[in-house]
Each structure stands twice: as C-alpha cells, then as structure tokens.
Short mmCIF file of C-alpha atoms and ligand atoms in Angstrom, two decimals:
data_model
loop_
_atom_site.label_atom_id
_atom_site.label_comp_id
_atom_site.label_asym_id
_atom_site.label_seq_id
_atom_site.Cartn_x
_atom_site.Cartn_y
_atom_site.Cartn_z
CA UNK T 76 -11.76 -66.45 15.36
CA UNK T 77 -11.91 -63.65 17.75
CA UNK T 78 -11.01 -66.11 20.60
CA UNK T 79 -7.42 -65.79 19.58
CA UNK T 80 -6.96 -62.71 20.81
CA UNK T 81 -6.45 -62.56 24.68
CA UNK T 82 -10.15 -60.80 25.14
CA UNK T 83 -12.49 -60.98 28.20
CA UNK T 84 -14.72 -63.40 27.67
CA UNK T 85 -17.69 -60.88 28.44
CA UNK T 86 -16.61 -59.00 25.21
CA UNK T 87 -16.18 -62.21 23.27
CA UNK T 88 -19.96 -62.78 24.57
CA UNK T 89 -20.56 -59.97 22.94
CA UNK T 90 -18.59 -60.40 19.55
CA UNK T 91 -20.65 -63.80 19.31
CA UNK T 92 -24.10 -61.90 20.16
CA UNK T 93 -23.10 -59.73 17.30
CA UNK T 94 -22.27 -62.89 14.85
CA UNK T 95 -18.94 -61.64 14.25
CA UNK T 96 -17.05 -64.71 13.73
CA UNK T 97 -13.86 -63.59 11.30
CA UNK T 98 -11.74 -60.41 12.19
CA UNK T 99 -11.78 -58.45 9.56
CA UNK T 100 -8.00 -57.43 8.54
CA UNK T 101 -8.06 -54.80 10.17
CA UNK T 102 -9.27 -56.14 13.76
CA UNK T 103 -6.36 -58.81 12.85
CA UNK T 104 -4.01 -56.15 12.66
CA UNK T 105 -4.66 -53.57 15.13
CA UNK T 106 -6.33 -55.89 18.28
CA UNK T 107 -3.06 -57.31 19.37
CA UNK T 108 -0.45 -54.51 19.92
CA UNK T 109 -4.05 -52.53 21.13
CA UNK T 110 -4.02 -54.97 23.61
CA UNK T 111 -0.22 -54.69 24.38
CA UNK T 112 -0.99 -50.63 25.01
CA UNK T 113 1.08 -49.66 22.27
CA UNK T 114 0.24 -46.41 20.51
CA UNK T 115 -1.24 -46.93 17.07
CA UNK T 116 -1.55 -45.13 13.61
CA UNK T 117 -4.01 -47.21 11.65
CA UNK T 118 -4.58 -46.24 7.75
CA UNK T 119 -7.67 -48.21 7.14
CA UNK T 120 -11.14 -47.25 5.27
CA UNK T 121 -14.69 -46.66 6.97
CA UNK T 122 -16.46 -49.77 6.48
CA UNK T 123 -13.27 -51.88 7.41
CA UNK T 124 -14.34 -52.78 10.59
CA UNK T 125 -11.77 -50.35 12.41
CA UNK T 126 -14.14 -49.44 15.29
CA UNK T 127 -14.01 -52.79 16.71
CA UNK T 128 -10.44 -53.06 16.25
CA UNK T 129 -10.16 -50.18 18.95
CA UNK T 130 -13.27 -50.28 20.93
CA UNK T 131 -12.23 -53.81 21.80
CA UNK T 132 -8.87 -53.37 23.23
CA UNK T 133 -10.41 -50.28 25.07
CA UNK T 134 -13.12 -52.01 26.61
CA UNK T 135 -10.54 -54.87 27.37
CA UNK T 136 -8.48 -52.26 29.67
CA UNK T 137 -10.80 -50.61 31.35
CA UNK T 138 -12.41 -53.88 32.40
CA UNK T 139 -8.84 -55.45 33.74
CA UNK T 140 -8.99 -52.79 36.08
CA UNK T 141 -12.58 -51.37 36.97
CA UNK T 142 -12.28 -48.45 39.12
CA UNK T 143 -15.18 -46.49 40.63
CA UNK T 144 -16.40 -44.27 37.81
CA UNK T 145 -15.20 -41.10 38.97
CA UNK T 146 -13.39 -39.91 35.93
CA UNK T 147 -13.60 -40.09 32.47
CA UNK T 148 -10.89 -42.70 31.09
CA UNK T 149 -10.92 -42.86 27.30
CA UNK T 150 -11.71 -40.05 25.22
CA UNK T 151 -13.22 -40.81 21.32
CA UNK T 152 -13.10 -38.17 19.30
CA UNK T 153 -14.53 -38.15 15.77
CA UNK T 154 -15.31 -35.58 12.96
CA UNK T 155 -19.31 -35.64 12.91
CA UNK T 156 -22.15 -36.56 15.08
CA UNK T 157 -23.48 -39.35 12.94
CA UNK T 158 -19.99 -41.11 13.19
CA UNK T 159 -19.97 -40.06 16.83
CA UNK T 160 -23.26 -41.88 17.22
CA UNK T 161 -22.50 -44.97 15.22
CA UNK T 162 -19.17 -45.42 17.43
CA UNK T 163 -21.32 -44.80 20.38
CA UNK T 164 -23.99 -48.02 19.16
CA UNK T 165 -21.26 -49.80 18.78
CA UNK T 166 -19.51 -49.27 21.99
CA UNK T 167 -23.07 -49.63 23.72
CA UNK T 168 -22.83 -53.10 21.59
CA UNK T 169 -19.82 -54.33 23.14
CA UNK T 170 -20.29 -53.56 26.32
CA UNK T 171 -23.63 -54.78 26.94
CA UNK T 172 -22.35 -57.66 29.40
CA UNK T 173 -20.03 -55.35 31.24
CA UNK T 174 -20.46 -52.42 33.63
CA UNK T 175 -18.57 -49.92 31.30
CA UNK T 176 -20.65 -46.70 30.61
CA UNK T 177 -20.30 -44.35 27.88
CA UNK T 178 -21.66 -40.83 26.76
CA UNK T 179 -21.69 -38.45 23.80
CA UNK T 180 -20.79 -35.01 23.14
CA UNK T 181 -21.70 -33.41 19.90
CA UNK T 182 -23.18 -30.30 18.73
CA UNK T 183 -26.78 -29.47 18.18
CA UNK T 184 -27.74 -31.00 21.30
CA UNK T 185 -28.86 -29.08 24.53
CA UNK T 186 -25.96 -27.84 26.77
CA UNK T 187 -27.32 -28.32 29.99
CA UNK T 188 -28.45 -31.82 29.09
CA UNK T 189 -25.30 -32.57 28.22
CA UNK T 190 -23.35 -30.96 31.60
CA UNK T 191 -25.51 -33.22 33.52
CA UNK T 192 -24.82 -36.46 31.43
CA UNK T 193 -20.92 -35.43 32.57
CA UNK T 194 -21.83 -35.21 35.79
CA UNK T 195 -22.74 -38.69 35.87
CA UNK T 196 -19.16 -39.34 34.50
CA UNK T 197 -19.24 -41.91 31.62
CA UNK T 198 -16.24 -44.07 31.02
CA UNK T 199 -15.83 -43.31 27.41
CA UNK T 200 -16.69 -40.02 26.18
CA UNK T 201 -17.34 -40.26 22.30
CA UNK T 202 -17.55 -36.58 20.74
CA UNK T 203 -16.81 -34.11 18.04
CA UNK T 204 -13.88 -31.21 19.29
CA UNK T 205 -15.92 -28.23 19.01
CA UNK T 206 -18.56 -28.76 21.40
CA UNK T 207 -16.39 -30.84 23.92
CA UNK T 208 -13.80 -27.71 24.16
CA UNK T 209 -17.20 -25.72 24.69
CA UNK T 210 -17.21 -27.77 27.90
CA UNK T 211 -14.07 -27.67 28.30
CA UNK T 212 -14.18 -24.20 28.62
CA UNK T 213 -17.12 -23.76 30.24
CA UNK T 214 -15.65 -26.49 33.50
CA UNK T 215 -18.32 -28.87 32.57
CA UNK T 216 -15.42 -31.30 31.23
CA UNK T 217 -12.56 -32.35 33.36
CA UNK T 218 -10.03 -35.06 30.97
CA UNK T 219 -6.84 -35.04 33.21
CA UNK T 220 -7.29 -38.50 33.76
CA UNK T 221 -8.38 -39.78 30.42
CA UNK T 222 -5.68 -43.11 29.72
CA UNK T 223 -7.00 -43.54 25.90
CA UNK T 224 -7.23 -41.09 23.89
CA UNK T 225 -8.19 -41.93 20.04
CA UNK T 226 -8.91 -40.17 16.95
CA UNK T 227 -11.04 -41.54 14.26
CA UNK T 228 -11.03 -40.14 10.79
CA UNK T 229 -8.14 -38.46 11.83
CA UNK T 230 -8.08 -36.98 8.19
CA UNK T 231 -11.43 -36.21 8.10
CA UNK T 232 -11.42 -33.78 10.98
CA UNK T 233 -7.89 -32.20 9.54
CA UNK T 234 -10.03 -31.80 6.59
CA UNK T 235 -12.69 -30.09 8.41
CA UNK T 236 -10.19 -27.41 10.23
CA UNK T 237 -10.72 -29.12 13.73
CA UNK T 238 -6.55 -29.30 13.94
CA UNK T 239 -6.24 -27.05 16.73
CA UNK T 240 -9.35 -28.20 18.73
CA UNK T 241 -7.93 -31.09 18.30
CA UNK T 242 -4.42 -30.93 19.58
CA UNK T 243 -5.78 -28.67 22.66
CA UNK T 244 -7.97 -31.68 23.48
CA UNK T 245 -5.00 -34.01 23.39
CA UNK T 246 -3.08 -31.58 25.69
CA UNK T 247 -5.81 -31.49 28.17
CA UNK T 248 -5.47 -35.84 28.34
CA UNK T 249 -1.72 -35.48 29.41
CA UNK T 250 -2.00 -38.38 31.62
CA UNK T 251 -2.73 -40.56 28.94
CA UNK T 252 -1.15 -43.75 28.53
CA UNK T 253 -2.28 -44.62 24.57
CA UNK T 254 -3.30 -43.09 22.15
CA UNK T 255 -4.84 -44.62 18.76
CA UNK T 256 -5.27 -42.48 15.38
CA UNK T 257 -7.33 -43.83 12.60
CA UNK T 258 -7.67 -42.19 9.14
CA UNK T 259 -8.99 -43.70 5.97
CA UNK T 260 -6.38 -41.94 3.80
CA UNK T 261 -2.12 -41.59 4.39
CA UNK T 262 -3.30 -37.70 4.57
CA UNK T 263 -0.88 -35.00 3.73
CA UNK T 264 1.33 -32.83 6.09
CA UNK T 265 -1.46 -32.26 8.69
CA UNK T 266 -1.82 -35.67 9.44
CA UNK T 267 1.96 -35.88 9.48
CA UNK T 268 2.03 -33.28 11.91
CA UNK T 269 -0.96 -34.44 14.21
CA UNK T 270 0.58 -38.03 14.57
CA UNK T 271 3.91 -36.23 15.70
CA UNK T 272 2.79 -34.37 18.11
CA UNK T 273 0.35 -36.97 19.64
CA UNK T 274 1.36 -40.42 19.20
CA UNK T 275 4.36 -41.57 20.83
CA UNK T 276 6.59 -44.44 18.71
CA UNK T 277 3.45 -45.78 17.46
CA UNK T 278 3.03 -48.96 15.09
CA UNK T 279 1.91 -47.89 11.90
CA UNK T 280 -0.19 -50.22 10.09
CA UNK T 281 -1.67 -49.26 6.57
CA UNK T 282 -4.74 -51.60 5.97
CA UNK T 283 -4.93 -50.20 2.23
CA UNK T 284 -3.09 -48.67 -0.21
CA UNK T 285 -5.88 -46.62 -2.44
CA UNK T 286 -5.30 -49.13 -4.90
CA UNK T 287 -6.79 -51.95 -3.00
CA UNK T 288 -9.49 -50.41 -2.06
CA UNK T 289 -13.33 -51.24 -2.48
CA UNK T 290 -12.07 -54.59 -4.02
CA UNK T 291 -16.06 -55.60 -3.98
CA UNK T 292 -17.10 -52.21 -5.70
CA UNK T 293 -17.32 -52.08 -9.20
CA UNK T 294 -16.13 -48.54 -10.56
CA UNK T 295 -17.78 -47.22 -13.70
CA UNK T 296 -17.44 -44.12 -15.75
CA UNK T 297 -20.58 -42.30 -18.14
CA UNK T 298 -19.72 -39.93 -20.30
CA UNK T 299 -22.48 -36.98 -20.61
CA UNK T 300 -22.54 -34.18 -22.44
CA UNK T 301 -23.84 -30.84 -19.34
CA UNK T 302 -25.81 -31.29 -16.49
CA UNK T 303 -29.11 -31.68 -17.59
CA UNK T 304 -27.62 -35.09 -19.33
CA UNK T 305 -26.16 -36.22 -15.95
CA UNK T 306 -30.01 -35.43 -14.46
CA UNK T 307 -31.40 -37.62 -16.77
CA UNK T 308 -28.89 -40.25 -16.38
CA UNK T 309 -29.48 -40.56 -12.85
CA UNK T 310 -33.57 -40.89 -13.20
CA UNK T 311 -32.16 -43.93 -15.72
CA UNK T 312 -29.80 -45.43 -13.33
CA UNK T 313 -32.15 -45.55 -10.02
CA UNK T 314 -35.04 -47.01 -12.66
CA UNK T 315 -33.42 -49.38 -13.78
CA UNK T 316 -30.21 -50.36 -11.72
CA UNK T 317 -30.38 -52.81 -8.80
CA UNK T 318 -29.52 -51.52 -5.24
CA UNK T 319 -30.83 -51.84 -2.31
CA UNK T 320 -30.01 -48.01 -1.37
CA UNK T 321 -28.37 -45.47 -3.62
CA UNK T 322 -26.59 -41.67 -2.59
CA UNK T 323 -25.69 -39.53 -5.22
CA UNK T 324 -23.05 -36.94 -4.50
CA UNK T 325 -22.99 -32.98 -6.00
CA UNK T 326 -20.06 -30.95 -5.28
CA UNK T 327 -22.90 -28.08 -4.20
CA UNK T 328 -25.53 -27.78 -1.84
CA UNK T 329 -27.78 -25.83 -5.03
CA UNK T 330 -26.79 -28.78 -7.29
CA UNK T 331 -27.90 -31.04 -4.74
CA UNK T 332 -31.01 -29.03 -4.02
CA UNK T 333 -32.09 -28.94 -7.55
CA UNK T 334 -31.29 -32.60 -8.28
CA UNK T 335 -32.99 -33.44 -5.38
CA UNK T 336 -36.31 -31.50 -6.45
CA UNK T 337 -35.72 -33.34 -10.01
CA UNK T 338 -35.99 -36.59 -8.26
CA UNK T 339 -39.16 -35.95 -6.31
CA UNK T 340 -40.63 -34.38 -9.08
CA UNK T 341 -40.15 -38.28 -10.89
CA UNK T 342 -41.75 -39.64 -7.76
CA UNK T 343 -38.60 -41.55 -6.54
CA UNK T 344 -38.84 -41.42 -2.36
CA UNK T 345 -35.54 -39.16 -2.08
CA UNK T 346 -33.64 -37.13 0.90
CA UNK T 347 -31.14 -34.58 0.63
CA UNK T 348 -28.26 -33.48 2.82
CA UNK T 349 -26.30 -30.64 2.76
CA UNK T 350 -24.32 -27.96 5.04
CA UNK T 351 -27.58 -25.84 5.14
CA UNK T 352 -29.44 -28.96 6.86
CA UNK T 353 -30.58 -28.34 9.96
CA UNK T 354 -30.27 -31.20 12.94
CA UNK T 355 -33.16 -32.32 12.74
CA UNK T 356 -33.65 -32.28 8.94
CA UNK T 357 -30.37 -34.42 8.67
CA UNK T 358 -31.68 -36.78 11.30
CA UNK T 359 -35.06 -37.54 9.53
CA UNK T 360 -33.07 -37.86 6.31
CA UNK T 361 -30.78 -40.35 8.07
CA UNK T 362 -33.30 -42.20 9.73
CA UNK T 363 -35.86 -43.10 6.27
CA UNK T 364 -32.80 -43.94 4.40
CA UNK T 365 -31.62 -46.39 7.46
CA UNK T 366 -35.77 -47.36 8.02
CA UNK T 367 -36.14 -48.45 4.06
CA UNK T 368 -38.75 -45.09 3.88
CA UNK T 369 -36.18 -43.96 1.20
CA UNK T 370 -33.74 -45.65 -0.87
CA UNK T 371 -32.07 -42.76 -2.32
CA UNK T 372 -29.98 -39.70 -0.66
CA UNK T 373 -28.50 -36.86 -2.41
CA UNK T 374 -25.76 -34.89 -0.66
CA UNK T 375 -22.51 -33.23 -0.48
CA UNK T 376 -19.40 -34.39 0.67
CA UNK T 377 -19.24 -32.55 4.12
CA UNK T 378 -23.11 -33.73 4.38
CA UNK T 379 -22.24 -36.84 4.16
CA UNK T 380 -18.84 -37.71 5.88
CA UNK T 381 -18.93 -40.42 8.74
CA UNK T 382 -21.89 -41.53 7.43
CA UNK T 383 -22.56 -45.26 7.71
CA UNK T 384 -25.50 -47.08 6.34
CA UNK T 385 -25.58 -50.42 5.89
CA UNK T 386 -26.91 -51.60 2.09
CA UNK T 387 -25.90 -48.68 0.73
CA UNK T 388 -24.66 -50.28 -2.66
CA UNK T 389 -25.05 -47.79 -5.52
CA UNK T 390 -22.71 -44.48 -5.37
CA UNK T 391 -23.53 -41.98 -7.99
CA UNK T 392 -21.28 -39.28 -8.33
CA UNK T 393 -23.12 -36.67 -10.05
CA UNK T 394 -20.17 -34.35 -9.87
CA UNK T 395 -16.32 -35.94 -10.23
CA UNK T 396 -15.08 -35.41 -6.25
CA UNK T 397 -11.95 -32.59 -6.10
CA UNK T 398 -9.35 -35.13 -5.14
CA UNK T 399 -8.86 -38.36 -5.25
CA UNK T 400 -8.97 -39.14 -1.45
CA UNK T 401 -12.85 -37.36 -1.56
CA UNK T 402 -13.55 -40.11 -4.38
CA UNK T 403 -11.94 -42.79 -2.33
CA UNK T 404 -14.03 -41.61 1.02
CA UNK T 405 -17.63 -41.50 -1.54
CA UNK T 406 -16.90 -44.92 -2.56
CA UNK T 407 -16.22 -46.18 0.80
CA UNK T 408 -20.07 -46.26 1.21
CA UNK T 409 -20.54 -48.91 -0.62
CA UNK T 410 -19.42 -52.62 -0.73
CA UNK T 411 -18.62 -52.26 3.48
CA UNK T 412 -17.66 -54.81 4.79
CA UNK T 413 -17.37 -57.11 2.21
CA UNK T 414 -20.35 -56.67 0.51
CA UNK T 415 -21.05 -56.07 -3.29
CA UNK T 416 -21.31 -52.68 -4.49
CA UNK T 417 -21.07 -50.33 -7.93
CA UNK T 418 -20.19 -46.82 -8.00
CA UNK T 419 -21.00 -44.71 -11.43
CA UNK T 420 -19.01 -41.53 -12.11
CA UNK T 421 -20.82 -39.04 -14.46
CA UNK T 422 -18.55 -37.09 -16.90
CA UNK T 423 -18.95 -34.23 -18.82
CA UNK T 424 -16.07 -32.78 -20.72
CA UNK T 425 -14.95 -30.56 -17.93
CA UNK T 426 -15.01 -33.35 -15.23
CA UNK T 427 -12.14 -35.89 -17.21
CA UNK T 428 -9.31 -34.32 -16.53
CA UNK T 429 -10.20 -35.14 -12.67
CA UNK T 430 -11.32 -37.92 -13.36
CA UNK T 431 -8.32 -39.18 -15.30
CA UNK T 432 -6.08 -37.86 -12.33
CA UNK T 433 -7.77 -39.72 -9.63
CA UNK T 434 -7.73 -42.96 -11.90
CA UNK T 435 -3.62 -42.21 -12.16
CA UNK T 436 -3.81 -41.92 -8.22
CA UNK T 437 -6.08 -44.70 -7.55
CA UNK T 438 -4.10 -46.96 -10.60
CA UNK T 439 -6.88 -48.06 -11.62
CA UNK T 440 -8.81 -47.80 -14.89
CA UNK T 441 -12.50 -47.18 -14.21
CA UNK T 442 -15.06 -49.12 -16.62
CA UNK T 443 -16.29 -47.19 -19.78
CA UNK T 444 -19.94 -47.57 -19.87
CA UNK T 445 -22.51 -46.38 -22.20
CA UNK T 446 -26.61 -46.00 -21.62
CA UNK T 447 -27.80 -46.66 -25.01
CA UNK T 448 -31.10 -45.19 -24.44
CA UNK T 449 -29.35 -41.74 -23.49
CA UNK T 450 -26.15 -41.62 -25.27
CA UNK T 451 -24.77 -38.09 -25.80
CA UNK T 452 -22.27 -36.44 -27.96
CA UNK T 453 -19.52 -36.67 -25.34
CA UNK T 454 -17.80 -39.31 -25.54
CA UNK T 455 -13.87 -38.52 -23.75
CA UNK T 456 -11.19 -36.82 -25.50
CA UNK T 457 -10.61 -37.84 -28.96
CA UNK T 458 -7.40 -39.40 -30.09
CA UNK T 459 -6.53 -40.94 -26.66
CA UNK T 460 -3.25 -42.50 -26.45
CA UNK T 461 -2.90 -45.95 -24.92
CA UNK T 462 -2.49 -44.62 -21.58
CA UNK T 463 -5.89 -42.84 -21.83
CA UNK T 464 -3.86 -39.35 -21.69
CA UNK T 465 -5.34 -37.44 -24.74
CA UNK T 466 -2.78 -36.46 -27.70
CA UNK T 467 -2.32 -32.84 -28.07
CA UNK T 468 -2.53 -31.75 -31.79
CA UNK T 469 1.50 -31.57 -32.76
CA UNK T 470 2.83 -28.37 -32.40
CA UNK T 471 4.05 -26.72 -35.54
CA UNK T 472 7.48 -25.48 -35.77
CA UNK T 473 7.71 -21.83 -35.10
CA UNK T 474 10.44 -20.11 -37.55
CA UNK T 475 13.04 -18.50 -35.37
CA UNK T 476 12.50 -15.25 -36.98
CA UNK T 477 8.64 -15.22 -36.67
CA UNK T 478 8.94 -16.23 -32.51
CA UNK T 479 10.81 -13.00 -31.95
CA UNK T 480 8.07 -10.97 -33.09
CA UNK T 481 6.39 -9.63 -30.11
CA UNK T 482 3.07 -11.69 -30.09
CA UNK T 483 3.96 -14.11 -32.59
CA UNK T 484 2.03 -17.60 -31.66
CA UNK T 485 2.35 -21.29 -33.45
CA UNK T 486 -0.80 -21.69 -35.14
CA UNK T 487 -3.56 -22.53 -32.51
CA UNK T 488 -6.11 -25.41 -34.16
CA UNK T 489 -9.06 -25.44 -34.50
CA UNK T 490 -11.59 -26.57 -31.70
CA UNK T 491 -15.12 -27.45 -32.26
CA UNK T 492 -17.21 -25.45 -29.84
CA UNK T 493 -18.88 -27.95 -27.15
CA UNK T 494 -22.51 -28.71 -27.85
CA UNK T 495 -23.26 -27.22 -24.78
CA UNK T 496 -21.89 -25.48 -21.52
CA UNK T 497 -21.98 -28.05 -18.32
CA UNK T 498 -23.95 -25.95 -16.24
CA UNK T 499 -26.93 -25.17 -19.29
CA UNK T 500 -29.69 -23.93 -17.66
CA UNK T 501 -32.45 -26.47 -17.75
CA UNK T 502 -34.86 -23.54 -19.64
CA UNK T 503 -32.76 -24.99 -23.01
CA UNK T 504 -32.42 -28.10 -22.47
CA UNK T 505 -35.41 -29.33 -23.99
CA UNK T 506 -33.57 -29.25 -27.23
CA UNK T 507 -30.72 -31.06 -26.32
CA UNK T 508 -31.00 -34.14 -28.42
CA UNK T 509 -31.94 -36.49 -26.11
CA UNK T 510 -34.22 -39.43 -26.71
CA UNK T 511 -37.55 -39.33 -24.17
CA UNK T 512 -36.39 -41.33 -21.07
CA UNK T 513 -37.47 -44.34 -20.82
CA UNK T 514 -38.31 -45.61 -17.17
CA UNK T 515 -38.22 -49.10 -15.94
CA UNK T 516 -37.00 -50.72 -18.97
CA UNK T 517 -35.07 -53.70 -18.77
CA UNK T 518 -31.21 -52.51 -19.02
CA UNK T 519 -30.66 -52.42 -22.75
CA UNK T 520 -27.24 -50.83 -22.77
P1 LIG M 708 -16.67 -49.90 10.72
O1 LIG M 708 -15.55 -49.88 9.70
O2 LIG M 708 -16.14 -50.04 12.08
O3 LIG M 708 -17.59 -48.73 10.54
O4 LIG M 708 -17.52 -51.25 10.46
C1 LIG M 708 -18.35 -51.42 9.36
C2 LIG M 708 -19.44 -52.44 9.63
O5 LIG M 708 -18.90 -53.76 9.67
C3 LIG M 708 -20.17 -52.23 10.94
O6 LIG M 708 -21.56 -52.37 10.69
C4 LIG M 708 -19.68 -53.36 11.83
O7 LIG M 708 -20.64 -53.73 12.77
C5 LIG M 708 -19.36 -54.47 10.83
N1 LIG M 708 -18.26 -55.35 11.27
C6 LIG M 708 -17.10 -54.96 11.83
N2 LIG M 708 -16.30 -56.01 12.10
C7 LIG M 708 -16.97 -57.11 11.69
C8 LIG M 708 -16.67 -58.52 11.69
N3 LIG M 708 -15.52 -58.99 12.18
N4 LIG M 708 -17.61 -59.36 11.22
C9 LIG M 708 -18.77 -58.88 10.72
N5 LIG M 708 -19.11 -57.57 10.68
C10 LIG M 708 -18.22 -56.69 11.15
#
C-alpha cells in the first residue's frame, strides 16, 4: 500500500489514478529515507519501478514547501532523450493534481524553443548533460538553486562518456540539499568515483544482484553455425514464437541494417535503430513499435538504451552483448515489471566463449535449445566438462631436451576447420545445408 508511506495525499491521488496499488521493492526501499532527505545510491534495473521511487519523494518536497516558481529546484538528469521523456510522462503523471511544473532538455530539439521553455522556469528540469551544459554555457540555464539533484542510469551515462558533463553539472547545483543516483548495474571505478564525489554519506541500497535478475524472463541459448544461420533463425522465431513485441539486438549498425532489410524483405512490419538514426527516424520507429504498427525492432545497444516499451516480451540477441552488464541491460526489456518474458541468445562458435563468461557472471546456466526445423552443425564445444568449461585436448609431455630447441612446440592437434566463417557472405550461403524455412508452423522443436 502506498498509503504507508507519509505521501501527500494529492500524489497518492495520483498513485491510485495510475492503479498502482503494491510498491514495487524498489519504491519499498528507496521512498522512505527519500522522504527523510537522505542522499541515495540505488542499484536497481530499468523496469523496476525506480522512477517512482524518486519522483515521489521529489514531488513530496517541493509540495511541503511551494515557493513562487522562480528557480529551477530539482535537476533529472538521464543518459538519452527517450528515457528523458519517459521520466518526464511520468513526472507529468504524478503531478497532475498538484501545481508542480516540469520541462525537458535534450538534444535534437530547437535551441531557442528550448531557452524560452527556461524562461518560464519549470520546477524539475529532466535532461541529458550535453545539451543542458550547452545552456549552461550559453546563460540560458541558471541551477544555483537546484535542492535535488538525481542521476538515473548513472552507469549508462558513464558508459556513454558523459562523466565530466556530468560532474560540471553537479558543481553548478552546489546548493543542493540531496542528491539521488540510480544505476542498473554496481558499475566499475567510474561509478565508484561519480558517487564519491557527488553523494554525501548516502544509503546504498542494491535492489539486485545480477543473479536475481529478470526472475520472470526465461533465458535461452541457440546454437548456429555463421550469420546467415542466426538470419534464418530469427525469421523462425518471430513466425512462430508468441510475443506481443520482439527487439533483436546486433552489435553493428550494418548488421542491424542488413537484418533489418532481411526482415522486410519476409514481410514482417519491422523498425530499426541505430547511431546513424536521425531524430526523427528514431521517433517514428519508437512510436509504431509503442502504437502496435510494428511488433518488431532491430537495434544496437547505444540505439536502444533507456528505452522503455511496455509488452516488449521477446529479446533476441542476434549478436552475444560484449559484457555481461550490456546482456543484463538487453534483457531488462523484457518481463518489466513483473511481467512474463523470454530472451533467446544466438551462438555461433565464436560467440560461446562470451557467452559462457556472462553465464559465470550472471551464475546462471542459460537453457540449451534446439529448432529442429533449422538445426546446424554447431552444436557448443565438444567434450564439455560438467561445469560447461570445454576440456582442452591433454597436453603431451614435452622431453626436456626437445623444449630447449629453439622453436620446439608439444604437438598441436588436430582441429577440424569450421563449416563456415561467422560473418559468410550471404552470396554462399545458399549451400549451407539448411532445410527450406518453414514459416508459421506450429513449434515442432
Ligand atoms: P521504471 O522502472 O520506473 O521504468 O518502471 C517500469 C514500469 O512499471 C513503468 O511503466 C511504471 O509506470 C510501472 N510501475 C512502476 N511502479 C509500479 C507499481 N508500484 N505498480 C504498478 N506499476 C508500476
């Protein structure tokens, strides 16, 4: 019940409108010492219901003492526009019965437009670093009297080299009395460093440890044999899987581009997003896939980060993500808040390594799982030990005499050549093996 926490009842009014009834754990966790004004460092994943858990205590403050507006008194700052939007719906959402105003700041937009929306002086500013130092610099933005500051996806804008704009923007809100950091991951020294120099004896509260997360996403593993295999996969998966919306992730914007052009070419309604997106290319893609237009969404991590649309159930990744916190972040799309979801990892023989890493760092084994129709050649190293690490052929014992020799090796074995190289051009891939596909069978795995 969200009456337990000491809220004004215009923003429980608003938690009801919204048929929240349960706080998530996160809103359990973070609310009350929000409320207290303590300083906060909150490890939690997107989809966890972590913008409530600050936007409430924020609103709650600036509503226990409403001043004229004549200065901007909590800052939001996020890694990309689409988050900055979402936060901004949702702080639009829970302040609907109050007379708190807020205003966003992100690039792509027009300037001017924007100098004059600060003129007006929102309460909360919601915004991505880059453009707001632009203002910053420019005297458009004054945030000397900003009380709340907060980072979202702190990691996330580490990640995307916004650490300095970052830091300058929390030296500018010296006044402030709180400051909240979220990040979906425990991040590395950056994030170390960030929360040092910004957040003053903050309580720490780590919503999940990797291994918890996604509890309502399935995670499955296909073996393939190069990429032409994983493209064919993928036609099989959104024919005959059930989702309500599906994005498939490539680790480049060509891969994405050519998958993409694959898809259309099979008639599926599809959208890709990439760094080479323009505004308003990203926008329309956004907007079909949140519309029903499209169901499915190809894109690249940097494309896709903040993103947050709701039914998104099936995650393909089409290549394995380079760590294991970009595989954690992918999968966070689906199964929010509670909801059911599956994510399928396609794997060729150069992609298990990775993947076997990120299952160490996740500690969790992800589901074998075979397509019967298009089963390949690959299927994972051969001779895997119990802990799925692969057993290296023994290494012969190298007489004394003979390893002096300048040169002098053990005996290397034997390895089959691959059928193919991952990245086969699609030119010779009609020989690869492969049954026909077979579209909108029933799933006979
Ligand atoms: P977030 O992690 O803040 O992006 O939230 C993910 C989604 O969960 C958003 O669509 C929220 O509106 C929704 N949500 C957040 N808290 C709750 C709650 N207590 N009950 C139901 N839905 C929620």
């Amino acid at each position: 019940m969200f009456a337990q926490f000491a809220l004004h009842e215009r923003l429980l009014k608003a938690v009801a409108e919204l048929n929240f009834t349960e706080p998530t754990p996160v809103q359990q966790a973070a609310i009350p010492p929000a409320l207290e004004g303590r300083d906060l460092r909150v490890t939690a994943q997107t989809g966890s219901g972590k913008t409530a858990a600050f936007v409430l205590p924020l609103l709650n403050r600036l509503m226990g003492d409403a001043l004229p507006r004549v200065t901007i008194r909590a800052l939001i700052l996020l890694p990309t526009r689409e988050l900055a939007q979402q936060t901004l719906k949702e702080v639009e959402r829970f302040s609907q019965f109050t007379f708190i105003k807020s205003g966003m700041i992100t690039g792509g937009e027009d300037f001017k437009v924007q100098a004059a929306m600060l003129r007006k002086v929102p309460d909360i500013l919601i915004g991505t670093p880059g453009r707001l130092l632009e203002h910053l610099n420019a005297g458009t933005l004054k945030l000397n009297d900003v009380e709340v500051l907060i980072l979202d996806e702190a990691d996330r804008m580490l990640d995307m080299g916004f650490s300095e704009d970052v830091q300058r923007l929390g030296k500018e809100c010296a006044n402030r009395q709180q400051t909240m950091l979220f990040s979906a991951t425990s991040g590395g020294n950056g994030l170390r460093e960030m929360v040092a120099s910004v957040l003053r004896e903050p309580v720490h509260l780590k919503l999940n440890s990797v291994s918890e997360l996604n509890e309502g996403t399935r995670q499955q593993i296909i073996t393939a044999d190069h990429n032409y295999h994983k493209e064919r996969l993928v036609e099989w998966l959104l024919a005959n899987e059930t989702y309500q919306k599906a994005i498939i992730f490539t680790n480049t914007r060509v891969q994405a581009d050519r998958l993409w052009g694959k898809l259309v070419a099979a008639e599926h309604k599809v959208y890709v997003l990439h760094g080479e997106k323009d505004q308003k290319d990203r926008k329309l893609a956004i907007d079909r896939i949140k519309q029903g237009g499209a169901k499915v969404l190809v894109a690249t991590d940097v494309a896709a980060r903040g993103l947050d649309v709701d039914g998104m159930d099936l995650v393909i990744n089409f290549d394995m993500p380079r760590s294991g916190d970009d595989y954690v972040h992918r999968i966070g799309r689906t199964g929010r808040a509670g909801g059911e979801g599956l994510a399928i990892s396609l794997i060729t023989h150069s992609d298990w390594s990775l993947m076997s890493s990120i299952e160490r760092y996740l500690k969790q084994r992800f589901e074998r799982r075979n397509i019967k129709d298009l089963k390949g050649i690959y299927q994972g190293p051969k001779n895997l030990k119990a802990s799925g690490k692969p057993v290296g052929p023994k290494k012969k014992k190298v007489d004394k005499k003979d390893a002096k020799k300048p040169g002098a090796k053990a005996a290397a074995p034997k390895r089959k050549p691959t059928a193919r190289p991952n990245n086969a051009p699609s030119a010779v891939v009609s020989q690869d093996g492969l049954a026909p596909l077979k579209r909108k069978k029933p799933a006979a795995e």
